GROMACS .gro file of C-alpha atoms in nm:
model
  424
    1MET     CA    1   0.017   0.010  -0.042
    2PRO     CA    2   0.129   0.355  -0.104
    3THR     CA    3   0.211   0.589   0.263
    4GLU     CA    4  -0.083   0.790   0.315
    5LEU     CA    5  -0.100   1.181   0.277
    6TYR     CA    6  -0.011   1.225   0.632
    7GLU     CA    7   0.122   0.910   0.742
    8ASN     CA    8   0.157   0.879   1.127
    9LEU     CA    9  -0.036   1.206   1.222
   10GLU     CA   10  -0.173   1.195   1.596
   11ALA     CA   11  -0.447   1.395   1.595
   12PRO     CA   12  -0.417   1.730   1.662
   13LYS     CA   13  -0.509   1.859   2.024
   14LYS     CA   14  -0.620   2.233   1.886
   15ALA     CA   15  -0.717   2.345   1.499
   16VAL     CA   16  -0.776   2.607   1.365
   17LEU     CA   17  -1.029   2.679   1.083
   18ALA     CA   18  -0.957   2.865   0.758
   19ALA     CA   19  -1.226   3.052   0.492
   20VAL     CA   20  -1.182   3.290   0.188
   21ASP     CA   21  -1.557   3.489   0.154
   22THR     CA   22  -1.610   3.540  -0.173
   23GLY     CA   23  -2.018   3.597  -0.101
   24GLU     CA   24  -2.130   3.241  -0.289
   25TYR     CA   25  -2.248   3.125   0.047
   26ASP     CA   26  -2.279   3.213   0.410
   27VAL     CA   27  -1.906   3.167   0.508
   28GLU     CA   28  -1.996   3.208   0.962
   29THR     CA   29  -2.263   2.940   0.909
   30SER     CA   30  -2.071   2.699   0.689
   31LEU     CA   31  -1.767   2.727   0.907
   32GLU     CA   32  -1.979   2.645   1.209
   33GLU     CA   33  -2.059   2.308   1.032
   34LEU     CA   34  -1.703   2.260   1.006
   35ARG     CA   35  -1.614   2.257   1.371
   36GLU     CA   36  -1.888   2.034   1.385
   37LEU     CA   37  -1.684   1.816   1.140
   38ALA     CA   38  -1.399   1.881   1.344
   39LYS     CA   39  -1.551   1.777   1.654
   40THR     CA   40  -1.619   1.486   1.543
   41ALA     CA   41  -1.291   1.365   1.386
   42GLY     CA   42  -1.195   1.435   1.755
   43TYR     CA   43  -1.024   1.807   1.605
   44PRO     CA   44  -1.126   2.083   1.945
   45VAL     CA   45  -1.149   2.376   1.738
   46VAL     CA   46  -0.961   2.678   1.931
   47GLY     CA   47  -1.042   3.019   1.658
   48THR     CA   48  -1.101   3.096   1.298
   49ALA     CA   49  -0.975   3.259   1.017
   50THR     CA   50  -1.157   3.454   0.741
   51GLN     CA   51  -1.058   3.678   0.441
   52LYS     CA   52  -1.283   3.875   0.198
   53LEU     CA   53  -1.171   3.793  -0.182
   54GLN     CA   54  -1.350   3.784  -0.500
   55SER     CA   55  -1.222   3.511  -0.553
   56PRO     CA   56  -0.978   3.228  -0.397
   57VAL     CA   57  -0.586   3.293  -0.482
   58ALA     CA   58  -0.479   3.013  -0.772
   59ALA     CA   59  -0.149   2.921  -0.578
   60THR     CA   60  -0.259   2.960  -0.163
   61PHE     CA   61  -0.600   2.963  -0.164
   62MET     CA   62  -0.560   3.316   0.098
   63GLY     CA   63  -0.394   3.583   0.025
   64SER     CA   64   0.022   3.457   0.164
   65GLY     CA   65  -0.033   3.812   0.376
   66ARG     CA   66  -0.292   3.674   0.550
   67LEU     CA   67  -0.126   3.280   0.583
   68LEU     CA   68   0.158   3.451   0.766
   69GLU     CA   69  -0.088   3.645   1.017
   70LEU     CA   70  -0.247   3.265   1.036
   71LYS     CA   71   0.125   3.109   1.084
   72GLU     CA   72   0.162   3.351   1.431
   73TYR     CA   73  -0.227   3.345   1.520
   74LEU     CA   74  -0.149   2.930   1.510
   75GLU     CA   75   0.180   2.999   1.735
   76ALA     CA   76  -0.030   3.178   1.933
   77VAL     CA   77  -0.329   3.012   2.075
   78GLU     CA   78  -0.090   2.653   2.038
   79ALA     CA   79  -0.269   2.509   1.728
   80ASP     CA   80  -0.162   2.209   1.572
   81LEU     CA   81  -0.370   2.150   1.237
   82ILE     CA   82  -0.546   2.431   1.029
   83ILE     CA   83  -0.865   2.326   0.837
   84PHE     CA   84  -0.989   2.493   0.525
   85ASP     CA   85  -1.354   2.542   0.431
   86GLU     CA   86  -1.305   2.431   0.070
   87GLU     CA   87  -1.128   2.198  -0.182
   88LEU     CA   88  -0.777   2.297  -0.224
   89SER     CA   89  -0.582   2.136  -0.533
   90PRO     CA   90  -0.264   1.966  -0.476
   91ALA     CA   91  -0.038   2.283  -0.585
   92GLN     CA   92  -0.242   2.491  -0.298
   93LEU     CA   93  -0.255   2.225  -0.007
   94ARG     CA   94   0.197   2.239  -0.028
   95ASN     CA   95   0.197   2.609  -0.045
   96ILE     CA   96   0.042   2.646   0.295
   97GLU     CA   97   0.223   2.424   0.398
   98GLU     CA   98   0.510   2.549   0.364
   99LEU     CA   99   0.413   2.871   0.461
  100CYS     CA  100   0.262   2.843   0.778
  101ASP     CA  101   0.494   2.537   0.848
  102CYS     CA  102   0.224   2.301   1.005
  103PRO     CA  103  -0.062   2.032   0.918
  104VAL     CA  104  -0.278   2.119   0.638
  105LEU     CA  105  -0.706   1.958   0.617
  106ASP     CA  106  -0.924   2.087   0.385
  107ARG     CA  107  -1.298   2.020   0.389
  108THR     CA  108  -1.287   1.684   0.162
  109MET     CA  109  -1.022   1.579   0.335
  110LEU     CA  110  -1.204   1.569   0.659
  111ILE     CA  111  -1.538   1.421   0.601
  112LEU     CA  112  -1.304   1.166   0.411
  113ASP     CA  113  -1.103   1.097   0.695
  114ILE     CA  114  -1.492   1.101   0.967
  115PHE     CA  115  -1.631   0.816   0.673
  116ALA     CA  116  -1.313   0.603   0.699
  117ALA     CA  117  -1.368   0.576   1.113
  118ARG     CA  118  -1.763   0.535   1.085
  119ALA     CA  119  -1.790   0.286   0.753
  120ALA     CA  120  -1.894  -0.053   0.954
  121SER     CA  121  -2.038  -0.249   0.668
  122GLY     CA  122  -1.805  -0.403   0.393
  123GLU     CA  123  -1.913  -0.232   0.101
  124GLY     CA  124  -1.895   0.103   0.344
  125LYS     CA  125  -1.530   0.055   0.366
  126LEU     CA  126  -1.446  -0.040  -0.006
  127GLN     CA  127  -1.682   0.249  -0.104
  128VAL     CA  128  -1.489   0.508   0.141
  129GLU     CA  129  -1.124   0.380   0.061
  130LEU     CA  130  -1.165   0.416  -0.336
  131ALA     CA  131  -1.285   0.806  -0.252
  132ARG     CA  132  -0.976   0.858  -0.030
  133LEU     CA  133  -0.715   0.695  -0.310
  134GLN     CA  134  -0.951   0.898  -0.572
  135TYR     CA  135  -0.884   1.207  -0.352
  136GLN     CA  136  -0.505   1.140  -0.311
  137LEU     CA  137  -0.418   1.028  -0.628
  138PRO     CA  138  -0.343   1.428  -0.789
  139ARG     CA  139  -0.277   1.545  -0.418
  140LEU     CA  140   0.070   1.249  -0.443
  141SER     CA  141   0.263   1.560  -0.650
  142GLY     CA  142   0.366   1.708  -0.364
  143ARG     CA  143   0.533   1.413  -0.156
  144GLY     CA  144   0.691   1.367  -0.487
  145VAL     CA  145   0.861   1.716  -0.413
  146GLN     CA  146   0.920   1.656  -0.083
  147LEU     CA  147   1.126   1.294  -0.163
  148SER     CA  148   1.301   1.462  -0.403
  149ARG     CA  149   1.436   1.724  -0.131
  150GLN     CA  150   1.570   1.466   0.062
  151GLY     CA  151   1.854   1.491  -0.164
  152GLY     CA  152   1.993   1.792  -0.127
  153GLY     CA  153   2.366   1.799   0.038
  154GLY     CA  154   2.617   1.627  -0.190
  155THR     CA  155   2.641   1.765  -0.544
  156GLY     CA  156   2.683   1.399  -0.678
  157GLY     CA  157   2.430   1.258  -0.483
  158THR     CA  158   2.156   1.486  -0.570
  159GLY     CA  159   2.041   1.385  -0.873
  160ALA     CA  160   2.017   1.005  -0.786
  161ARG     CA  161   1.823   1.119  -0.496
  162ARG     CA  162   1.556   1.297  -0.638
  163GLY     CA  163   1.532   1.079  -0.953
  164ALA     CA  164   1.455   0.782  -0.633
  165GLY     CA  165   1.174   1.046  -0.535
  166GLU     CA  166   1.000   0.992  -0.858
  167SER     CA  167   1.022   0.702  -0.902
  168LYS     CA  168   0.851   0.593  -0.568
  169LEU     CA  169   0.593   0.862  -0.680
  170GLU     CA  170   0.568   0.654  -1.000
  171VAL     CA  171   0.522   0.303  -0.823
  172ASP     CA  172   0.246   0.499  -0.554
  173ARG     CA  173   0.040   0.637  -0.851
  174ARG     CA  174   0.062   0.304  -1.063
  175HIS     CA  175  -0.049   0.100  -0.725
  176ILE     CA  176  -0.305   0.361  -0.605
  177ARG     CA  177  -0.435   0.328  -0.994
  178ARG     CA  178  -0.503  -0.053  -0.904
  179ARG     CA  179  -0.673  -0.033  -0.669
  180ILE     CA  180  -0.851   0.216  -0.793
  181ASP     CA  181  -0.947   0.020  -1.078
  182ALA     CA  182  -1.006  -0.329  -0.847
  183LEU     CA  183  -1.225  -0.140  -0.615
  184LYS     CA  184  -1.483  -0.042  -0.945
  185THR     CA  185  -1.484  -0.392  -1.043
  186GLU     CA  186  -1.563  -0.525  -0.639
  187LEU     CA  187  -1.868  -0.213  -0.583
  188ALA     CA  188  -1.959  -0.288  -0.917
  189ALA     CA  189  -2.070  -0.639  -0.910
  190LEU     CA  190  -2.165  -0.531  -0.501
  191ALA     CA  191  -2.422  -0.282  -0.694
  192ARG     CA  192  -2.555  -0.554  -0.934
  193ARG     CA  193  -2.612  -0.787  -0.646
  194ARG     CA  194  -2.770  -0.514  -0.429
  195GLU     CA  195  -3.053  -0.428  -0.802
  196GLN     CA  196  -3.115  -0.814  -0.805
  197ARG     CA  197  -3.214  -0.761  -0.425
  198ARG     CA  198  -3.460  -0.446  -0.478
  199SER     CA  199  -3.583  -0.608  -0.791
  200ARG     CA  200  -3.619  -0.983  -0.614
  201ARG     CA  201  -3.856  -0.751  -0.366
  202LYS     CA  202  -4.028  -0.547  -0.570
  203LYS     CA  203  -4.156  -0.829  -0.791
  204ASP     CA  204  -4.249  -0.969  -0.434
  205GLY     CA  205  -4.453  -0.678  -0.357
  206VAL     CA  206  -4.233  -0.553  -0.123
  207THR     CA  207  -4.267  -0.224  -0.015
  208THR     CA  208  -3.961   0.015   0.082
  209VAL     CA  209  -4.018   0.343   0.262
  210ALA     CA  210  -3.678   0.562   0.253
  211ILE     CA  211  -3.526   0.797   0.521
  212VAL     CA  212  -3.336   1.068   0.419
  213GLY     CA  213  -3.223   1.426   0.529
  214TYR     CA  214  -2.899   1.649   0.657
  215THR     CA  215  -2.689   1.484   0.889
  216ASN     CA  216  -2.752   1.418   1.219
  217VAL     CA  217  -3.096   1.488   1.227
  218GLY     CA  218  -3.244   1.213   1.355
  219LYS     CA  219  -3.339   0.991   1.114
  220SER     CA  220  -3.139   0.664   1.308
  221THR     CA  221  -3.320   0.803   1.618
  222LEU     CA  222  -3.647   0.732   1.420
  223LEU     CA  223  -3.550   0.377   1.302
  224ASN     CA  224  -3.480   0.261   1.642
  225THR     CA  225  -3.762   0.416   1.783
  226LEU     CA  226  -4.065   0.306   1.488
  227THR     CA  227  -3.873  -0.059   1.485
  228GLN     CA  228  -3.609  -0.111   1.782
  229ALA     CA  229  -3.356  -0.162   1.551
  230GLY     CA  230  -3.069  -0.104   1.817
  231VAL     CA  231  -2.873   0.163   1.513
  232LEU     CA  232  -2.603   0.426   1.665
  233ALA     CA  233  -2.753   0.732   1.736
  234GLU     CA  234  -2.479   0.954   1.846
  235ASP     CA  235  -2.532   1.321   1.823
  236LYS     CA  236  -2.294   1.376   1.598
  237LEU     CA  237  -2.209   1.396   1.260
  238PHE     CA  238  -2.266   1.058   1.067
  239ALA     CA  239  -2.362   0.900   1.314
  240THR     CA  240  -2.430   0.595   1.057
  241LEU     CA  241  -2.248   0.588   0.756
  242ASP     CA  242  -2.450   0.207   0.624
  243PRO     CA  243  -2.816   0.169   0.504
  244THR     CA  244  -3.026  -0.044   0.765
  245ALA     CA  245  -3.345  -0.214   0.635
  246ARG     CA  246  -3.614  -0.289   0.905
  247ALA     CA  247  -3.938  -0.433   0.910
  248LEU     CA  248  -4.236  -0.178   0.989
  249GLU     CA  249  -4.593  -0.254   1.104
  250LEU     CA  250  -4.827   0.015   0.943
  251PRO     CA  251  -5.192   0.123   1.110
  252ASP     CA  252  -5.396  -0.081   0.831
  253GLY     CA  253  -5.184  -0.381   0.910
  254ARG     CA  254  -4.943  -0.361   0.594
  255LYS     CA  255  -4.553  -0.428   0.666
  256VAL     CA  256  -4.302  -0.190   0.494
  257MET     CA  257  -3.961  -0.239   0.468
  258LEU     CA  258  -3.837   0.104   0.628
  259ILE     CA  259  -3.435   0.197   0.524
  260ASP     CA  260  -3.249   0.452   0.682
  261THR     CA  261  -3.022   0.590   0.453
  262VAL     CA  262  -2.613   0.782   0.442
  263GLY     CA  263  -2.688   1.155   0.647
  264LEU     CA  264  -2.593   1.473   0.403
  265VAL     CA  265  -2.439   1.828   0.444
  266ARG     CA  266  -2.324   2.101   0.222
  267ARG     CA  267  -2.067   2.058  -0.098
  268LEU     CA  268  -2.059   1.661  -0.006
  269PRO     CA  269  -1.703   1.600  -0.186
  270HIS     CA  270  -1.818   1.480  -0.503
  271GLN     CA  271  -1.607   1.171  -0.442
  272LEU     CA  272  -1.835   1.077  -0.202
  273VAL     CA  273  -2.154   1.161  -0.374
  274GLU     CA  274  -2.027   0.915  -0.661
  275ALA     CA  275  -1.911   0.623  -0.419
  276PHE     CA  276  -2.246   0.674  -0.197
  277HIS     CA  277  -2.441   0.700  -0.517
  278SER     CA  278  -2.553   0.284  -0.465
  279THR     CA  279  -2.597   0.347  -0.085
  280LEU     CA  280  -2.849   0.648  -0.181
  281GLU     CA  281  -3.000   0.466  -0.475
  282GLU     CA  282  -3.222   0.299  -0.176
  283ALA     CA  283  -3.416   0.639  -0.159
  284ALA     CA  284  -3.433   0.639  -0.539
  285SER     CA  285  -3.647   0.297  -0.556
  286ALA     CA  286  -3.810   0.402  -0.217
  287ASP     CA  287  -4.183   0.373  -0.274
  288LEU     CA  288  -4.240   0.638  -0.061
  289ILE     CA  289  -3.921   0.930   0.111
  290LEU     CA  290  -3.941   1.070   0.435
  291SER     CA  291  -3.746   1.387   0.387
  292VAL     CA  292  -3.628   1.432   0.802
  293CYS     CA  293  -3.543   1.792   0.940
  294ASP     CA  294  -3.444   1.937   1.253
  295ILE     CA  295  -3.713   2.190   1.350
  296THR     CA  296  -3.464   2.367   1.616
  297SER     CA  297  -3.162   2.412   1.380
  298PRO     CA  298  -3.190   2.808   1.262
  299GLU     CA  299  -3.079   2.608   0.885
  300LEU     CA  300  -3.411   2.444   0.880
  301LEU     CA  301  -3.468   2.561   0.551
  302GLU     CA  302  -3.105   2.523   0.356
  303GLN     CA  303  -3.145   2.152   0.518
  304ARG     CA  304  -3.424   2.089   0.328
  305ALA     CA  305  -3.279   2.273  -0.009
  306VAL     CA  306  -2.943   2.051   0.035
  307THR     CA  307  -3.171   1.740   0.041
  308GLU     CA  308  -3.436   1.842  -0.229
  309ARG     CA  309  -3.126   1.891  -0.404
  310LEU     CA  310  -2.962   1.545  -0.426
  311LEU     CA  311  -3.314   1.372  -0.453
  312GLU     CA  312  -3.365   1.571  -0.762
  313GLU     CA  313  -2.996   1.410  -0.918
  314LEU     CA  314  -3.054   1.117  -0.809
  315GLY     CA  315  -3.403   1.088  -1.031
  316VAL     CA  316  -3.722   1.095  -0.797
  317GLU     CA  317  -3.936   1.233  -0.979
  318GLY     CA  318  -4.278   1.138  -0.872
  319THR     CA  319  -4.191   0.985  -0.569
  320PRO     CA  320  -4.421   1.070  -0.265
  321VAL     CA  321  -4.224   1.260  -0.013
  322ILE     CA  322  -4.352   1.326   0.316
  323THR     CA  323  -4.162   1.570   0.564
  324VAL     CA  324  -4.148   1.509   0.885
  325LEU     CA  325  -3.988   1.783   1.126
  326ASN     CA  326  -3.808   1.615   1.396
  327LYS     CA  327  -3.724   1.766   1.792
  328CYS     CA  328  -4.042   1.904   1.835
  329ASP     CA  329  -4.053   1.836   2.158
  330ALA     CA  330  -3.725   2.126   2.211
  331ALA     CA  331  -3.903   2.334   2.015
  332PRO     CA  332  -4.306   2.299   2.123
  333ASP     CA  333  -4.391   2.656   1.992
  334ALA     CA  334  -4.222   2.693   1.687
  335GLN     CA  335  -4.470   2.777   1.401
  336ASN     CA  336  -4.267   2.722   1.071
  337GLU     CA  337  -4.520   2.884   0.853
  338PRO     CA  338  -4.342   2.728   0.497
  339TYR     CA  339  -4.367   2.371   0.646
  340LYS     CA  340  -4.752   2.366   0.756
  341GLY     CA  341  -4.882   2.075   0.671
  342CYS     CA  342  -4.576   1.869   0.780
  343VAL     CA  343  -4.553   1.613   1.012
  344ARG     CA  344  -4.436   1.765   1.313
  345ILE     CA  345  -4.247   1.454   1.584
  346SER     CA  346  -3.996   1.363   1.878
  347ALA     CA  347  -3.832   1.059   1.710
  348ARG     CA  348  -3.663   1.082   2.131
  349THR     CA  349  -4.003   1.083   2.296
  350GLY     CA  350  -4.244   0.964   2.059
  351TYR     CA  351  -4.462   1.243   1.997
  352GLY     CA  352  -4.654   1.270   1.679
  353LEU     CA  353  -4.539   0.934   1.586
  354PRO     CA  354  -4.858   0.770   1.574
  355GLN     CA  355  -5.001   1.032   1.307
  356LEU     CA  356  -4.634   0.994   1.144
  357LEU     CA  357  -4.762   0.600   1.060
  358GLN     CA  358  -5.087   0.688   0.964
  359THR     CA  359  -4.966   1.010   0.747
  360ILE     CA  360  -4.741   0.694   0.540
  361ALA     CA  361  -5.022   0.447   0.545
  362GLU     CA  362  -5.279   0.759   0.362
  363THR     CA  363  -4.982   0.792   0.090
  364LEU     CA  364  -4.881   0.433   0.015
  365PRO     CA  365  -5.044   0.383  -0.291
  366PRO     CA  366  -5.259   0.042  -0.191
  367GLN     CA  367  -5.141  -0.311  -0.150
  368ARG     CA  368  -5.459  -0.482  -0.215
  369ILE     CA  369  -5.718  -0.488  -0.566
  370ARG     CA  370  -6.030  -0.518  -0.410
  371CYS     CA  371  -6.252  -0.779  -0.679
  372ARG     CA  372  -6.537  -1.007  -0.718
  373LEU     CA  373  -6.363  -1.405  -0.835
  374CYS     CA  374  -6.510  -1.732  -0.908
  375LEU     CA  375  -6.212  -1.982  -0.856
  376PRO     CA  376  -6.299  -2.312  -0.956
  377TYR     CA  377  -6.305  -2.624  -0.759
  378ALA     CA  378  -5.960  -2.723  -0.829
  379GLU     CA  379  -5.825  -2.428  -0.721
  380GLY     CA  380  -5.768  -2.452  -0.367
  381ALA     CA  381  -5.378  -2.340  -0.349
  382LEU     CA  382  -5.505  -2.050  -0.464
  383LEU     CA  383  -5.842  -2.017  -0.290
  384HIS     CA  384  -5.567  -2.096   0.023
  385ARG     CA  385  -5.353  -1.816  -0.032
  386LEU     CA  386  -5.642  -1.580  -0.053
  387GLU     CA  387  -5.706  -1.710   0.302
  388GLU     CA  388  -5.401  -1.617   0.451
  389GLN     CA  389  -5.255  -1.316   0.257
  390GLY     CA  390  -5.563  -1.101   0.138
  391GLN     CA  391  -5.899  -1.051   0.272
  392ILE     CA  392  -6.278  -1.243   0.198
  393PHE     CA  393  -6.521  -1.042   0.255
  394SER     CA  394  -6.809  -1.305   0.159
  395ARG     CA  395  -6.839  -1.642  -0.054
  396GLU     CA  396  -7.102  -1.817  -0.204
  397TYR     CA  397  -7.048  -2.206  -0.408
  398THR     CA  398  -7.178  -2.212  -0.736
  399ALA     CA  399  -7.181  -2.508  -0.970
  400GLU     CA  400  -6.884  -2.280  -1.142
  401GLY     CA  401  -6.691  -2.280  -0.854
  402THR     CA  402  -6.642  -2.019  -0.510
  403LEU     CA  403  -6.774  -1.705  -0.593
  404LEU     CA  404  -6.556  -1.432  -0.388
  405ASP     CA  405  -6.596  -1.044  -0.235
  406ALA     CA  406  -6.225  -1.007  -0.166
  407GLU     CA  407  -5.908  -0.818  -0.182
  408VAL     CA  408  -5.583  -1.009  -0.323
  409GLU     CA  409  -5.261  -0.878  -0.294
  410GLN     CA  410  -5.140  -0.620  -0.575
  411ARG     CA  411  -4.807  -0.835  -0.610
  412ASP     CA  412  -5.071  -1.140  -0.717
  413TRP     CA  413  -5.340  -1.016  -0.886
  414ARG     CA  414  -5.157  -1.209  -1.221
  415LEU     CA  415  -5.278  -1.495  -1.066
  416TYR     CA  416  -5.623  -1.424  -1.010
  417GLU     CA  417  -5.706  -1.170  -1.348
  418ALA     CA  418  -5.823  -1.469  -1.528
  419TYR     CA  419  -6.055  -1.583  -1.247
  420LEU     CA  420  -6.189  -1.232  -1.229
  421LYS     CA  421  -6.610  -1.243  -1.254
  422THR     CA  422  -6.732  -0.977  -1.401
  423GLU     CA  423  -7.119  -0.794  -1.288
  424ASP     CA  424  -7.354  -0.997  -1.455
   0.00000   0.00000   0.00000
């Protein structure tokens, strides 16, 4: 395996957050989210630094003067690390480290580290490894420069040492490319198996309800409360990454599959959007989507917009969506005018869950078809299946067979359609 981007890097005790304010988005809000991400990764934040610019500096992201001020600030607060609220180019990453003389992480690297630490399933680990390698590959150039510099000192030895550094860089690149190809092949096979499972669920008439939403809004707590799933639910971003599916019984007696999906954040690294697209496909193929929002968050509207944009990317137009406002126990007086008609709940206390279940039952398309059938007496197996899985309201024995007023499971309709009894 190639060396990691930062080998043997101990988790720093303190970090400073940095951002360039171009007016493209609310920097303060984004930095607050970055603070939560840093906390989740185990980096206490001791300060922030911003600079207003029309656009980031190509070579150093921030102005070099501002970076030198940042270096002095790091020494003053005894911080060990800078975390930038953007994805840095390989050159920017290298130049900032040289100017500030300390390790640097960017937003993408930070999120990848969190995902790597929290992925539990085999597929989740493969997806994270693929995303990290795709991110790391173009940034190996910085390590190649560092290896070349190690050759300084003697006149005769410099060229040989530089060549060795460049050779090591090429070896690492080839290794990473081979590993990326192998991971893509393995994930493609897993994706085919997952698609087969989804197709089998559809064929068997299994109705699926996907929970989507911003990270840390209470999706896993909701799944646990409704199904006793035992999924990890912490007050941290990305507490769970892998999808979890559990059976749920609705008030009308129907059973559905409730699926929890990975949480979302603003500007999710594109490597992860691609790597976790298969995970989020559970939402794309669902019969119903629960869009969970945190009613206590001042960014509720923005978080909802992030969710809606991703659903559009997944192509779920036409799939019914129920907006669920969670944590209402912490904000009993919140009105949230834009969300009138949404279901208000507290996944922690159970408030509003009966209404949510009823709304799910009313929103899902019916699973049964009411009809009049005349089953020949030779079709005893079909009658037994109807008694077990459907509902019979009345039956009458005639010369032609058993005349039934019944509800047939939609998945079984093809078995009974030939015996449909038209009105006389």
